[in-house]
Coordinates of C-alpha atoms and ligand atoms in Angstrom, one line a residue:
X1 CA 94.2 195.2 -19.1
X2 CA 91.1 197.6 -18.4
X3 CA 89.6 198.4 -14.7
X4 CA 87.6 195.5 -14.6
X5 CA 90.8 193.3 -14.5
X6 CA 92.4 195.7 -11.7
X7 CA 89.5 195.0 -9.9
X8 CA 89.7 191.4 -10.1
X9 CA 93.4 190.9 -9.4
X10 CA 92.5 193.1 -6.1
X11 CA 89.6 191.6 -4.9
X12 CA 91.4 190.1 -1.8
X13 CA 92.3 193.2 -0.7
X14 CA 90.5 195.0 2.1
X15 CA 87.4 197.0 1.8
X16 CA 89.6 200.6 2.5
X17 CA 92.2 199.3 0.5
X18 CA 89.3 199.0 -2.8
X19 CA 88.1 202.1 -1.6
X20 CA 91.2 204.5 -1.9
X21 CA 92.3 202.4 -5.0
X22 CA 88.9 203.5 -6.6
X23 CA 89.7 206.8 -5.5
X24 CA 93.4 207.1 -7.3
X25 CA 91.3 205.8 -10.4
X26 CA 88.7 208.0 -10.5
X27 CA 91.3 211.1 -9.6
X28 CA 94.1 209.7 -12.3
X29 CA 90.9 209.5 -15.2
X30 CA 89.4 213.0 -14.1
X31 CA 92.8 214.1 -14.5
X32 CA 94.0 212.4 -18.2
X33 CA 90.7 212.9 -19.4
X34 CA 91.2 214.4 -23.2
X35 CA 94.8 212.8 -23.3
X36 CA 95.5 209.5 -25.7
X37 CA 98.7 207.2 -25.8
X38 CA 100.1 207.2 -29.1
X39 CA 98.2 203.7 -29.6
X40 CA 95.1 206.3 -30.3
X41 CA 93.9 204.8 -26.5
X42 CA 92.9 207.0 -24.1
X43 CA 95.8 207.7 -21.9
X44 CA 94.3 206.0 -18.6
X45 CA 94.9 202.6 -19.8
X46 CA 98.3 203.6 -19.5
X47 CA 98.4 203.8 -15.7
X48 CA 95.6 201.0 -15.0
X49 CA 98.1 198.5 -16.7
X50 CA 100.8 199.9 -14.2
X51 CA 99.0 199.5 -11.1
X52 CA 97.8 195.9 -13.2
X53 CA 101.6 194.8 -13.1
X54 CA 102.2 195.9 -9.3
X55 CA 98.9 194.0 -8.1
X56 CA 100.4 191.2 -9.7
X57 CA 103.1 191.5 -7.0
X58 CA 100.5 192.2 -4.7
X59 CA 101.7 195.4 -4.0
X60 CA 100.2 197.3 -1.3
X61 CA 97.5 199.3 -1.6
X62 CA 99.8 202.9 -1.8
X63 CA 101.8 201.8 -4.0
X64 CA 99.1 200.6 -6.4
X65 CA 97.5 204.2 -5.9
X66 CA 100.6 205.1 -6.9
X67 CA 100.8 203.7 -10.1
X68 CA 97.8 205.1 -10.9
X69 CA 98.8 208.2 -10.4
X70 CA 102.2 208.3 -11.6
X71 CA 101.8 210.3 -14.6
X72 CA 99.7 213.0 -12.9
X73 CA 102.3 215.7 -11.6
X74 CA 104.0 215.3 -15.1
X75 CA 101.3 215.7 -17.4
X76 CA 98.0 217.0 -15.4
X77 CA 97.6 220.5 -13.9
X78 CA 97.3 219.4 -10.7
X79 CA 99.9 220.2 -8.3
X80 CA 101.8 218.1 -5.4
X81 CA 99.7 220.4 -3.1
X82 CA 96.6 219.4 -3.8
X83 CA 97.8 215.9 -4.3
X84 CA 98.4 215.7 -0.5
X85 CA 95.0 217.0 0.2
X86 CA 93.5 214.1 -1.3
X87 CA 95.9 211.3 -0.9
X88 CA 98.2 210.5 2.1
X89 CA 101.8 211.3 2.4
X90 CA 103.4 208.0 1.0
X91 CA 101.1 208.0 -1.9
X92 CA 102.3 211.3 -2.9
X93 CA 106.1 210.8 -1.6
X94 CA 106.0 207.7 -4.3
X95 CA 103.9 209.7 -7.3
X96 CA 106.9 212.5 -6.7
X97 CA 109.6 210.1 -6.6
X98 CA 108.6 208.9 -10.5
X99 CA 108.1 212.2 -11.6
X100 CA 110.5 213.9 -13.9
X101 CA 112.3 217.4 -12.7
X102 CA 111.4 219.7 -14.8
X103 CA 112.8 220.8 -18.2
X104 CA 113.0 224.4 -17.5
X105 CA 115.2 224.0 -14.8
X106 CA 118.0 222.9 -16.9
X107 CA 120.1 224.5 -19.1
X108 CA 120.2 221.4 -21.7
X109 CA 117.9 218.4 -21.9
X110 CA 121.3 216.4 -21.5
X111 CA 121.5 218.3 -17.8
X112 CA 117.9 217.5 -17.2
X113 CA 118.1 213.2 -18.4
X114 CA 121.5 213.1 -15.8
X115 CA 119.3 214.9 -13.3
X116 CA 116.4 213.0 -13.6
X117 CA 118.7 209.6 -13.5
X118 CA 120.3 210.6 -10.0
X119 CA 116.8 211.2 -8.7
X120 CA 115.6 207.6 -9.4
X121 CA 118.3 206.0 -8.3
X122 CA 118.4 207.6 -5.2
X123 CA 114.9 207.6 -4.7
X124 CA 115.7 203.9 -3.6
X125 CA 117.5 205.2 -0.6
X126 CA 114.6 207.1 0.8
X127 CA 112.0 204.0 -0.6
X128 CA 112.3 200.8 -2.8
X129 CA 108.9 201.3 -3.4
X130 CA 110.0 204.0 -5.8
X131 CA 111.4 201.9 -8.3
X132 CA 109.2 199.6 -8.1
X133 CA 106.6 201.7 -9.4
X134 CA 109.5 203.1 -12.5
X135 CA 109.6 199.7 -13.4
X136 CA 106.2 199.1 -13.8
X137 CA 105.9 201.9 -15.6
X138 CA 108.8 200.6 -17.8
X139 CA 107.6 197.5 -18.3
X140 CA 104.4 198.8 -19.8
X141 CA 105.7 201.6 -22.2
X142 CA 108.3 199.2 -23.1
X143 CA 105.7 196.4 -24.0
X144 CA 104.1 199.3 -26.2
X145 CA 107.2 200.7 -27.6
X146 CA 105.9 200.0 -31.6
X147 CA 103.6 203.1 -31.0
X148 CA 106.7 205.3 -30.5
X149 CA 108.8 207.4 -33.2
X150 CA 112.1 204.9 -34.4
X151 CA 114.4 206.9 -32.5
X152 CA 112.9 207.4 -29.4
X153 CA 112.3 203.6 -29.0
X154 CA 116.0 203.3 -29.2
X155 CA 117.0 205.5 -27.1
X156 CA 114.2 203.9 -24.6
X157 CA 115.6 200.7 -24.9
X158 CA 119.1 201.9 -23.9
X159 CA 117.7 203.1 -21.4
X160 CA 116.2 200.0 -20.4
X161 CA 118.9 197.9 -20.8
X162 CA 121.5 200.0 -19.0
X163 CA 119.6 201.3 -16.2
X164 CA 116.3 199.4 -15.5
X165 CA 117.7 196.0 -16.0
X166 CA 120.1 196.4 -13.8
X167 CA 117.5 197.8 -11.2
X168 CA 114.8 194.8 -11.8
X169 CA 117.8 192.7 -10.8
X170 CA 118.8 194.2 -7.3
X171 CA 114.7 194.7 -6.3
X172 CA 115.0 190.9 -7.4
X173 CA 112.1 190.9 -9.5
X174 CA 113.5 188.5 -12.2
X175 CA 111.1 187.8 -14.8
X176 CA 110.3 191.5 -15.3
X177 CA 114.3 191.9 -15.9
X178 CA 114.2 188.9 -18.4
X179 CA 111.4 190.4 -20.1
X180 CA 113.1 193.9 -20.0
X181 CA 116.0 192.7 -21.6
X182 CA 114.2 190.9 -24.1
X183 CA 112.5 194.1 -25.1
X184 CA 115.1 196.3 -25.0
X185 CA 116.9 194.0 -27.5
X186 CA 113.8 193.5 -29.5
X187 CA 114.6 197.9 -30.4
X188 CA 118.0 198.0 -30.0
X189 CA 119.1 195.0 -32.5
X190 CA 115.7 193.9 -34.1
X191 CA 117.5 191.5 -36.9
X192 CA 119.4 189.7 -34.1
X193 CA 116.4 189.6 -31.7
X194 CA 114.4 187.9 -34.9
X195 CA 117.2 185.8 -35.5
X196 CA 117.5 184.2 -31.7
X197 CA 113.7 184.1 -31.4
X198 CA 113.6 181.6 -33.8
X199 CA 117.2 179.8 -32.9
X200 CA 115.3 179.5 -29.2
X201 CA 111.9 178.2 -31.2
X202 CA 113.9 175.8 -32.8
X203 CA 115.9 174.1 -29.8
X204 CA 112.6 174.3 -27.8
X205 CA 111.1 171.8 -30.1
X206 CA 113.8 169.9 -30.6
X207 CA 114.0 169.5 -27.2
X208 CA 111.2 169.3 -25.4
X209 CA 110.5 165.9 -25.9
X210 CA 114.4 164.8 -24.2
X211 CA 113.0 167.6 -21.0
X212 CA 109.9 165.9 -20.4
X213 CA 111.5 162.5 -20.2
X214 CA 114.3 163.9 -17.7
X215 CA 111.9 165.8 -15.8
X216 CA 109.5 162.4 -16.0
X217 CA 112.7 160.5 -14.7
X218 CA 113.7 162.3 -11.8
X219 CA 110.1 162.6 -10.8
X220 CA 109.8 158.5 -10.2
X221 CA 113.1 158.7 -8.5
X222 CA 111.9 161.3 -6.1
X223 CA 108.4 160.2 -5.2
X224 CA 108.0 158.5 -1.9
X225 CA 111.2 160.0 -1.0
X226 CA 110.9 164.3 -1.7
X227 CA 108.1 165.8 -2.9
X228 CA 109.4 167.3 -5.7
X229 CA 107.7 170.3 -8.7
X230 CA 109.5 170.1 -11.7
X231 CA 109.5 172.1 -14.8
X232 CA 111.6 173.2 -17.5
X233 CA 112.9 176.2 -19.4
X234 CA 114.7 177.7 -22.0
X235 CA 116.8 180.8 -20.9
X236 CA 115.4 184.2 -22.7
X237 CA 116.0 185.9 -25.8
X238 CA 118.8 188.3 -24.6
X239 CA 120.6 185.6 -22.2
X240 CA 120.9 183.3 -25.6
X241 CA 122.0 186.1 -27.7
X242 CA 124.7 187.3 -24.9
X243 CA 126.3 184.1 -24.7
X244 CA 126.4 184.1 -28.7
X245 CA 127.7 187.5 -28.2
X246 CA 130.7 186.2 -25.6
X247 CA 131.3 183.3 -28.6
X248 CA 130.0 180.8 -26.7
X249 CA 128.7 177.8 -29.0
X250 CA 125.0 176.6 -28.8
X251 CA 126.1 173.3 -27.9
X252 CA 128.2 174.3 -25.5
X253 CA 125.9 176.5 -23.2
X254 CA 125.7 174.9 -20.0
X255 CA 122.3 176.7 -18.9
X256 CA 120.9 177.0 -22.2
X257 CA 118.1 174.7 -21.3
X258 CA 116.9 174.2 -17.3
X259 CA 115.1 171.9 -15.2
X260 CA 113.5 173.3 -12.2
X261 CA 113.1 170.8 -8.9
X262 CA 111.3 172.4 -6.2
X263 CA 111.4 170.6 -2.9
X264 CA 110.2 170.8 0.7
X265 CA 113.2 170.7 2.8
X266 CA 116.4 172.6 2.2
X267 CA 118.3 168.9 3.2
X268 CA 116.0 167.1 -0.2
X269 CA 118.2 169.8 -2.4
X270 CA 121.1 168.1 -1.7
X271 CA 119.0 164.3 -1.9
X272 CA 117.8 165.5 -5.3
X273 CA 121.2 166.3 -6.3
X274 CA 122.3 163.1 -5.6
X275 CA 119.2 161.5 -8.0
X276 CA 120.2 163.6 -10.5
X277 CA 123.9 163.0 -10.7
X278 CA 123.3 159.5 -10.1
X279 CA 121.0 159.5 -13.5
X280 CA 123.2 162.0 -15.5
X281 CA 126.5 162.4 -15.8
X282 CA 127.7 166.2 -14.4
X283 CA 130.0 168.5 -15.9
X284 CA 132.3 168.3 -12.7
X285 CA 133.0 172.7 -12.9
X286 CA 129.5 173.7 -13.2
X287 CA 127.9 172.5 -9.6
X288 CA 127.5 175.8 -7.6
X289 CA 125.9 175.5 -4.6
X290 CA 124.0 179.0 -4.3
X291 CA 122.9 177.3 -1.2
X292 CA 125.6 177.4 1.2
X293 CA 126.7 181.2 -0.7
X294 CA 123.9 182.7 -1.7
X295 CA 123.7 185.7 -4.4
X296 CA 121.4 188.6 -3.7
X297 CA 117.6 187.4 -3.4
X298 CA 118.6 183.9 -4.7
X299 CA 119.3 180.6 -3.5
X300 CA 119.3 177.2 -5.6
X301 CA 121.6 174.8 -6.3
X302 CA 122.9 174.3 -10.3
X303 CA 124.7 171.7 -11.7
X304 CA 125.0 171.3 -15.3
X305 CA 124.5 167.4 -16.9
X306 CA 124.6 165.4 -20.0
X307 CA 120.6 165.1 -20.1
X308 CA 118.6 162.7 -22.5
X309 CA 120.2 162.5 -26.0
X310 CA 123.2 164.5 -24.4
X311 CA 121.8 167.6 -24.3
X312 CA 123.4 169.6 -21.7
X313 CA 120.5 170.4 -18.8
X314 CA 121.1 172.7 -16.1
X315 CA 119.5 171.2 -13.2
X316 CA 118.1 173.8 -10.5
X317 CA 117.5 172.4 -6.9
X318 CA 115.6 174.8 -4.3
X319 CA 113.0 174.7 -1.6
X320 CA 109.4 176.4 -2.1
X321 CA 110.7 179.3 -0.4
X322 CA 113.8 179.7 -2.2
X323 CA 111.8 179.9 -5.8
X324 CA 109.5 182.3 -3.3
X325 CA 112.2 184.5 -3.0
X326 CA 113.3 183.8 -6.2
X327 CA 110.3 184.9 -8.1
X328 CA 109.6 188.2 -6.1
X329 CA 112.7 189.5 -4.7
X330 CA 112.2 192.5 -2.4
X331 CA 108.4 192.4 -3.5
X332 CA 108.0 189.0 -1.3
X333 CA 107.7 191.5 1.6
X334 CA 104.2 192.2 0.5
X335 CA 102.6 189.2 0.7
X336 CA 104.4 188.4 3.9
X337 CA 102.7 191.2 5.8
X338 CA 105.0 192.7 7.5
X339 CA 104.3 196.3 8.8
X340 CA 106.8 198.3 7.8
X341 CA 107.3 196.4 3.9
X342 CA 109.5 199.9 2.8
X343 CA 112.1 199.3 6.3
X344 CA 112.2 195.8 5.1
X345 CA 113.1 196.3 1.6
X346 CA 115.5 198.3 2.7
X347 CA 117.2 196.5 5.1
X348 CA 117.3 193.4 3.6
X349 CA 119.7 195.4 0.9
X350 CA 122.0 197.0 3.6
X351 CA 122.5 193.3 4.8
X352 CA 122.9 191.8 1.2
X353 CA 125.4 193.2 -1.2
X354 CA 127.1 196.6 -1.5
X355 CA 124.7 198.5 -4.1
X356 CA 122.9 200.4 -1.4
X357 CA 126.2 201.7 0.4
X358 CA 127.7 202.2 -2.9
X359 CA 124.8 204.3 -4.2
X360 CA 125.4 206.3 -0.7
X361 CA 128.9 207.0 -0.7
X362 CA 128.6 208.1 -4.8
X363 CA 125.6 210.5 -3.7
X364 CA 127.3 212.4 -0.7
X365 CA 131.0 211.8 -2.7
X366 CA 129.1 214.1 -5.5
X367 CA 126.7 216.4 -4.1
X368 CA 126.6 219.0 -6.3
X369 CA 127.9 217.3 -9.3
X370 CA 125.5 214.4 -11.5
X371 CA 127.6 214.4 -13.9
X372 CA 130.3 212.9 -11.9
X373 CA 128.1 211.3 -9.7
X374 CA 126.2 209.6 -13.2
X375 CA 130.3 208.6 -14.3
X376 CA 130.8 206.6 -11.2
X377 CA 127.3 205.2 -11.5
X378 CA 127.8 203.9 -14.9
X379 CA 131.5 202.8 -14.3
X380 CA 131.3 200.9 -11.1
X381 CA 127.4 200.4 -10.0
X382 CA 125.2 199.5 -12.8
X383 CA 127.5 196.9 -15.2
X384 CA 128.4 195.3 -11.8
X385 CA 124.7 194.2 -11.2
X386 CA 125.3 191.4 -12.9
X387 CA 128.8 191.5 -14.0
X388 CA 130.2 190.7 -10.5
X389 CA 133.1 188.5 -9.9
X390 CA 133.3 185.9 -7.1
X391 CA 136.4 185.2 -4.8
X392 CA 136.4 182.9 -1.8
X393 CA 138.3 184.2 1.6
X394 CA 140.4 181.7 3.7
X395 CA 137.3 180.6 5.4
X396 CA 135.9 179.3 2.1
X397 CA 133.3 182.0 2.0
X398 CA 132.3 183.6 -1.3
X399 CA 132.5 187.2 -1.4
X400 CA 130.9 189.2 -4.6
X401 CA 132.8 191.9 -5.9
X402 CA 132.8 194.0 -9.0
X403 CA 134.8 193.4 -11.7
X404 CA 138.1 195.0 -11.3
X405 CA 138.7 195.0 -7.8
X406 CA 142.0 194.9 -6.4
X407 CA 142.9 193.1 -2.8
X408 CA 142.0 196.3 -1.2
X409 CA 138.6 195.9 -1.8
X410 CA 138.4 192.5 -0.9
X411 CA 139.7 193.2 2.3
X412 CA 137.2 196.2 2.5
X413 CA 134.5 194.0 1.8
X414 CA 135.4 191.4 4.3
X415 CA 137.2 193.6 7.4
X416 CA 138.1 197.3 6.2
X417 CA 140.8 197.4 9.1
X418 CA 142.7 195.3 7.0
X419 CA 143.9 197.5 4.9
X420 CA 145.9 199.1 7.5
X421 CA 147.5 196.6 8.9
X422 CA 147.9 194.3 5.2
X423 CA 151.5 192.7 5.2
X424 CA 151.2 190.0 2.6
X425 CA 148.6 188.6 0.1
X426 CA 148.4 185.5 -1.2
X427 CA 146.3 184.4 -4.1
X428 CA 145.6 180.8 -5.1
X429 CA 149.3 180.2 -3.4
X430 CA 151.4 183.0 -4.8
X431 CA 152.0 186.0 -3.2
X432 CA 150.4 189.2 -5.6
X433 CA 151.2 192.7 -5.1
X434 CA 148.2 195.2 -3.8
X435 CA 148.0 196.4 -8.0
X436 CA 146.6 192.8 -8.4
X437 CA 143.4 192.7 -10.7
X438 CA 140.8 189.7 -9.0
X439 CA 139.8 187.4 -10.9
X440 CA 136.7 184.8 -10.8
X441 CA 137.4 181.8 -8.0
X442 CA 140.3 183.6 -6.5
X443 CA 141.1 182.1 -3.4
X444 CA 142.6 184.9 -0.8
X445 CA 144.6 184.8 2.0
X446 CA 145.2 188.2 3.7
X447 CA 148.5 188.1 6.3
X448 CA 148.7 191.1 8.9
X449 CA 151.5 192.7 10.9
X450 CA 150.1 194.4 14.1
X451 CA 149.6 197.5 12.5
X452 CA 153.0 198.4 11.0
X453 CA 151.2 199.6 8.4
X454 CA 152.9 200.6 5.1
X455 CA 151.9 203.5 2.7
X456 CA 149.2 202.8 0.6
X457 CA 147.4 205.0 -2.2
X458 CA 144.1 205.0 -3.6
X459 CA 144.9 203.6 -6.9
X460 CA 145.5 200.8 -5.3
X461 CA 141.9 199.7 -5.1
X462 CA 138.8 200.1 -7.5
X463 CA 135.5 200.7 -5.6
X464 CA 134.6 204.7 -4.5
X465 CA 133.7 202.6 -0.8
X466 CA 137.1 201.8 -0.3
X467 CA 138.8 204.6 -2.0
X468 CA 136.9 206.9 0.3
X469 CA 138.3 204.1 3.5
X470 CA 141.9 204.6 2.6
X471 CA 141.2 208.6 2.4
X472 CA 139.9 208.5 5.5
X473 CA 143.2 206.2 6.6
X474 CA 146.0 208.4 5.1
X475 CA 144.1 211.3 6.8
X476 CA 144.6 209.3 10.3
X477 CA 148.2 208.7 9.3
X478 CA 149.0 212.5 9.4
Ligands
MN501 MN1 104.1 206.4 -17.2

């Protein structure tokens, strides 16, 4: 990527968004002039392939300045200062929020990289934007990762995987994750990652002629009646080599291979479902209708069936602006020009999912303490991204929690007051005690008693959010 394809990719943009753009360029290159990658480039390619990756997303114009110039605090002279002379105040509030604390405050570099963590993380409190930019930034030092010594490229790939993954997944942006986790695997288990590659080269040609004939299929049925997209695709390098991992057979990975149906109307999902079930026998446990309960920043409908020469084909049903929301995530809110994109990023996570009140309650829980506040992070937070469990509440709704949670934080989740007034709970029939550990498809029935409430501790659920509820309850009590 060079200017000339920065220019191109943001030649819809308005004339004073070009011009300050230009102006971040010409600053960020004044400023890395006599500094090279370890590629031998000269280090400005560095941030133009950034702001390349953001305009892709059609970012707005600050935060494409920002990825510009979000190695200049850290490795120019130039100080926030003077920064705010030239740029405005959310150009510079992003360009700080990537930048490193320094190593001289710390006493170790360990102190500085938990530091540094906790400021990234909660960056996203004050602006998504934030992240967005790290994980540009990621993506491209990631992408050129063979330039680096052996064992920093591991420990950059750990990094990846445990961290940035997990954050491509809640902004929503999901083919940067897959391509994350690809590349993080690539460093961290290069034999296995060789291995897969060519497992997934193999299947691909093998089956690509039994895809096209399904997808060829469904398409007659459809026409006339939905006007259907349809395409197909092989889950990623990591995603293969994690089912492998969990001991799941090739031939018996139910969204090894996909078909992709897009429709017009959310009522043609169901139609199309109907084509396809009707053509192709289903695997009666593996329709989820992501529909009706939707996860964070996706909605589709799967169902998994015995395709062309019985492969197994996971069918995907969505509207156009399901795979819109889909594709971008959070980032949609750009080309949907809203005022206010950063409010909107953030809002829409408040209203979906617990990560941003999590990340809350960990931050003010440990103020002065990242070391406890990384712990809780890494035990609860992060592996939950996409390691979540899904129960269903009397009313048949599905409610995601993390792994481990007891029925305490199921009834946080659905009606904190709950918890104080709890007198029975009944899972899947049987009544469990409050020590119960949830499991997957739970089905819970929560039974009050007008408030005779009995004592309850906080071992007795898993989450810091409802821990810190029944604190605040036995405090009441007293
Ligand atoms: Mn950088």
């Amino acid at each position: 990527m060079s200017l000339e394809d920065l220019k191109e990719k943001i030649s819809n943009y308005s004339d004073d968004d070009k011009r300050i753009i230009e102006k971040a360029y010409l600053c960020a290159d004044e400023l890395h002039k006599g500094q090279f990658r370890q590629s031998g480039e000269p280090y400005i390619i560095h941030p133009i392939n950034v702001a390349c990756i953001l305009a892709d997303l059609y970012a707005d114009s600050d935060t494409i300045c920002a990825g510009l110039l979000h190695d200049v605090l850290e490795d120019t002279s130039i100080e926030k200062e003077e920064l705010e002379k030239e740029f405005n105040r959310t150009i510079v509030n992003l360009v700080d929020g990537v930048t490193k604390i320094e190593r001289d405050v710390f006493a170790t570099k360990s102190d500085q990289n938990l530091a540094n963590k906790r400021k990234i993380l909660t960056g996203m409190i004050n602006d998504v934007r934030i992240i967005i930019v790290k994980l540009a930034d990621r993506l491209h030092n990631m992408r050129t990762l063979e330039f680096k010594r052996q064992e920093k490229q591991r420990e950059n790939a750990i990094e990846t995987a445990n961290l940035f993954v997990p954050l491509a997944s809640i902004v929503g942006v999901y083919d940067i994750k897959r391509e994350l986790e690809d590349l993080s695997l690539k460093y961290i288990h290069p034999d296995k990652y060789k291995e897969v590659a060519e497992l997934q080269n193999k299947i691909l040609e093998e089956s690509g002629e039994y895809l096209d004939e399904m997808a060829e299929k469904v398409r007659i049925h459809l026409q006339g009646s939905i006007d259907g997209e349809i395409s197909h695709q092989i889950k990623n390098i990591y995603g293969i080599y994690h089912r492998l991992e969990q001991g799941i057979k090739l031939i018996n990975m139910h969204d090894l291979l996909s078909l992709k149906i897009i429709v017009n109307e959310l009522y043609d999902c169901y139609k199309g479902l109907g084509y396809v079930h009707s053509l192709y026998k289903p695997i009666n446990n593996r329709f989820k209708d992501y529909i009706a309960n939707p996860k964070i920043n996706y909605q589709s409908l799967h169902t998994t069936v015995y395709g062309p020469g019985n492969i197994l084909v996971q069918a995907r049903l969505r509207t156009h602006e399901m795979e819109f929301i889909s594709k971008y995530g959070l980032t949609g809110y750009w080309q949907l020009n809203t005022p206010d994109v950063s409010g909107n990023m953030r809002s829409y996570l408040e209203s979906h999912g617990t990560f941003l009140k999590t990340l809350d309650t960990i931050n003010k829980i440990y103020v002065d303490d990242n070391s406890e506040f990384n712990k809780a992070v890494d035990a609860e937070l992060l592996p939950n991204v996409q390691n979540s469990i899904y129960v269903s509440a009397i009313d048949g709704s599905l409610i995601e929690l993390p792994r481990k949670s007891k029925p305490a934080d199921f009834m946080y989740a659905i009606k904190p007051e709950l918890i104080n007034c709890v007198d029975k709970i009944i899972v899947n029939g049987s009544e469990v005690s409050m020590d119960y550990l949830l499991k997957d498809g739970d089905h819970i029935q929560i039974i009050t008693n007008n408030g005779n409430y009995s004592p309850i501790s906080t071992n007795e659920a898993y989450t810091t959010c409802a821990k810190e509820y029944i604190k605040k309850l036995q405090k009441n009590r007293k």
